[in-house]
Structure formats: C-alpha cells, structure tokens
Coordinates of C-alpha atoms in Angstrom, one line a residue:
M26 CA 58.8 -68.7 21.6
R27 CA 55.6 -69.4 20.4
R28 CA 54.1 -67.1 23.1
N29 CA 55.9 -63.9 21.9
R30 CA 54.7 -64.3 18.8
V31 CA 51.1 -63.9 19.6
V32 CA 51.9 -60.9 21.5
H33 CA 53.6 -58.9 18.9
T34 CA 51.3 -60.2 16.3
G35 CA 48.1 -58.9 18.2
V36 CA 50.0 -55.8 19.1
G37 CA 50.9 -55.5 15.5
I38 CA 47.1 -55.4 14.8
L39 CA 46.0 -53.0 17.4
G40 CA 48.9 -50.7 15.8
A41 CA 47.5 -51.1 12.5
F42 CA 43.9 -50.6 13.4
A43 CA 44.9 -47.5 15.4
L44 CA 47.2 -46.2 12.4
G45 CA 44.3 -46.6 10.4
L46 CA 42.1 -44.5 12.5
L47 CA 44.5 -41.9 12.4
S48 CA 44.6 -42.0 8.6
T49 CA 41.0 -41.7 8.4
S50 CA 41.0 -38.4 10.2
A51 CA 44.1 -37.3 8.2
I52 CA 42.4 -37.7 4.6
S53 CA 39.1 -35.4 5.4
A54 CA 39.5 -32.0 4.2
T55 CA 36.9 -28.7 4.1
D56 CA 36.6 -26.4 1.5
T57 CA 34.6 -23.0 1.4
A58 CA 32.8 -20.7 -0.6
T59 CA 31.1 -17.0 -0.6
F60 CA 27.9 -16.1 -2.1
A61 CA 26.4 -12.8 -2.6
V62 CA 23.0 -12.1 -1.2
S63 CA 21.2 -9.2 -2.6
A64 CA 17.5 -7.3 -2.7
S65 CA 16.2 -4.4 -4.0
I66 CA 13.0 -2.2 -3.0
V67 CA 11.5 -0.3 -6.1
A68 CA 9.0 2.6 -4.9
G69 CA 5.6 1.6 -4.9
C70 CA 2.1 3.1 -3.7
G71 CA -1.4 1.6 -3.8
I72 CA -4.7 3.2 -2.8
T73 CA -8.2 2.4 -1.7
A74 CA -11.2 4.6 -1.2
S75 CA -14.2 4.3 0.5
P76 CA -17.9 5.5 -0.3
L77 CA -19.0 9.1 0.2
A78 CA -22.9 8.7 1.0
F79 CA -24.5 12.5 1.9
G80 CA -27.7 10.6 2.5
A81 CA -31.3 12.3 1.8
Y82 CA -30.8 16.1 1.0
T83 CA -33.3 18.3 2.5
G84 CA -32.3 21.5 1.0
V85 CA -29.9 22.4 4.1
Q86 CA -26.0 22.4 3.9
T87 CA -24.6 18.8 4.6
D88 CA -21.3 18.0 5.4
V89 CA -20.2 14.2 5.7
E90 CA -16.5 12.8 5.4
T91 CA -15.0 9.4 4.2
S92 CA -11.4 8.6 3.8
L93 CA -8.8 7.1 1.0
S94 CA -6.1 4.6 2.3
V95 CA -2.4 5.0 1.1
N96 CA 0.2 2.6 1.6
C97 CA 3.5 3.3 -0.2
T98 CA 6.8 2.2 0.4
N99 CA 8.9 3.5 3.1
T100 CA 10.4 6.8 2.8
T101 CA 8.3 7.3 -0.8
A102 CA 6.8 10.7 -1.3
Y103 CA 3.2 11.0 -2.7
S104 CA 0.5 13.3 -3.4
V105 CA -3.3 12.3 -3.7
G106 CA -5.6 13.9 -6.2
L107 CA -9.3 13.6 -6.8
G108 CA -10.7 13.5 -10.2
A109 CA -13.9 15.5 -11.5
G110 CA -16.1 13.1 -11.3
T111 CA -18.2 11.0 -14.4
S112 CA -21.0 13.8 -14.1
G113 CA -19.8 16.4 -16.0
G114 CA -18.2 18.7 -13.7
T115 CA -14.8 20.0 -12.5
A116 CA -12.5 19.6 -9.9
T117 CA -13.6 22.6 -8.3
A118 CA -17.5 22.2 -9.3
R119 CA -18.5 18.5 -8.7
Q120 CA -21.8 17.6 -9.3
M121 CA -24.0 14.4 -9.3
Q122 CA -26.4 13.4 -11.9
M123 CA -29.9 12.0 -11.3
S124 CA -30.6 8.4 -12.1
G125 CA -32.3 8.1 -15.6
T126 CA -32.0 12.2 -16.1
P127 CA -28.2 12.9 -16.9
A128 CA -29.5 16.5 -17.3
T129 CA -30.6 17.1 -13.7
K130 CA -27.8 18.0 -11.2
L131 CA -27.1 17.9 -7.6
F132 CA -23.8 20.0 -6.7
Y133 CA -21.2 18.9 -4.2
A134 CA -17.8 19.9 -3.2
L135 CA -14.6 17.9 -1.9
Y136 CA -12.4 19.1 0.8
S137 CA -8.9 18.3 2.2
D138 CA -9.4 19.8 5.1
T139 CA -11.6 20.2 8.2
T140 CA -12.9 23.4 7.8
R141 CA -13.9 22.6 4.1
L142 CA -11.8 25.8 2.7
I143 CA -8.9 24.0 0.6
N144 CA -11.1 22.2 -2.8
W145 CA -9.7 19.0 -3.4
G146 CA -8.0 19.2 -6.7
D147 CA -7.2 16.7 -9.4
T148 CA -3.8 15.1 -10.2
G149 CA -2.4 18.6 -11.8
G150 CA -4.4 21.0 -9.5
T151 CA -4.1 22.6 -6.1
G152 CA -5.4 21.1 -2.4
L153 CA -4.0 17.9 -3.1
A154 CA -3.0 15.5 0.2
T155 CA 0.7 14.7 0.4
G156 CA 2.7 12.5 2.3
T157 CA 5.6 10.1 2.6
G158 CA 5.3 6.5 2.4
S159 CA 5.8 4.5 5.9
G160 CA 5.5 1.0 4.4
S161 CA 1.7 0.9 6.3
A162 CA -1.7 2.1 5.2
Q163 CA -2.0 6.1 5.9
V164 CA -5.7 6.8 6.2
I165 CA -6.4 10.2 4.4
P166 CA -9.6 12.0 5.1
V167 CA -12.0 13.2 2.6
Y168 CA -14.5 15.9 3.4
G169 CA -17.5 16.5 1.6
R170 CA -20.2 19.2 1.4
M171 CA -23.4 20.2 -0.5
A172 CA -24.4 23.5 -0.3
A173 CA -27.7 24.6 1.1
G174 CA -31.1 25.8 -1.4
Q175 CA -30.4 23.5 -4.0
L176 CA -33.8 22.9 -5.9
S177 CA -33.3 19.8 -7.4
P178 CA -35.9 17.2 -8.0
P179 CA -36.9 14.0 -5.9
G180 CA -34.6 11.2 -7.2
T181 CA -31.4 9.4 -6.5
Y182 CA -28.3 11.3 -7.7
A183 CA -25.0 9.5 -8.0
D184 CA -21.3 10.4 -9.3
T185 CA -17.9 8.5 -9.3
I186 CA -14.8 9.9 -8.0
T187 CA -11.2 8.6 -9.3
A188 CA -8.7 9.0 -6.8
T189 CA -5.0 9.1 -7.9
V190 CA -1.8 8.6 -5.9
T191 CA 1.2 10.0 -7.5
F192 CA 4.7 9.0 -6.6

C-alpha cells in the first residue's frame, strides 16, 4: 500500500505544479490606451543676398549680376523688394556715394529681368520678384547696370541695399 501512496503523492505534486502554470497565465491581462499626435506648420520665409560688384568703372555701360536666395515653407506665396539703398537714392534711381565724400555719387539701377527693362522696386513698388515656396532655397537673380558717360571722380563708391521678402 505504501507504493500507491508515493505514486499518488507524486501525481498530486505534478498536477499542482501544472495548475500553477495555468493559473499564472490566466491572471495575466492587458490594457490599451490611445494618444493623439499632432503638428503644425507656420508659414515662414528667409532671405540671403550675395554682393553685387561692378568692378572698375571706365565710363562705359557696365552690366553685372548677383543673386538672392529665398527659402519659404512649401506653398507659401512671397514677393521680394529691394530698398532704395543707404546713399540717398530711390528705388528707381539708386546711387553709390564716394567713400569720404558722400556728396559725390555714381548712379546705377537694379532690374528683375535679364533685358534690364523692369526696374526692381521696393516692397510697395513695382518690378518685385514673386514666387511660391517649395521648402527649399530658391535662387533669384538680380541684374545691375551702370549707365555710360558718368563723370564721377576716381575713388571707391558703395551703397547698401536691403532685400525684403514679404509673405
């Protein structure tokens, strides 16, 4: 009789162990939660400019070119105006002044087209460059011209133009 007891006890322990395994998986549970994900894009633009150098003026018409770089968010409409400069000119009659002699001027013009027929105006004027942002930098050429026959004395002439992007 003793032999049966050992077998029954061993089976009982094995059964209890198996039941314990089953009960562990039976008490596992899960729960879920959701959360919102959002973002916004604000329209924006940035602008950079490269210098415009006419070089040594010899009295003949001189045409040069430089560029602006405009970077606006995708689908953002923009316009670019060029100010009159810091030397007392206007957007349609720009001038450089001689270093050390501000009253001495050298006249030039800035255009938005290769034929140099459309004078590039300021933010409220005409001849503005316009476009739509792509999210990448867009290069916009600026065309400069100094007319022939200016009789200004030798020296170094300069002006500073402000390029403004409006969006």
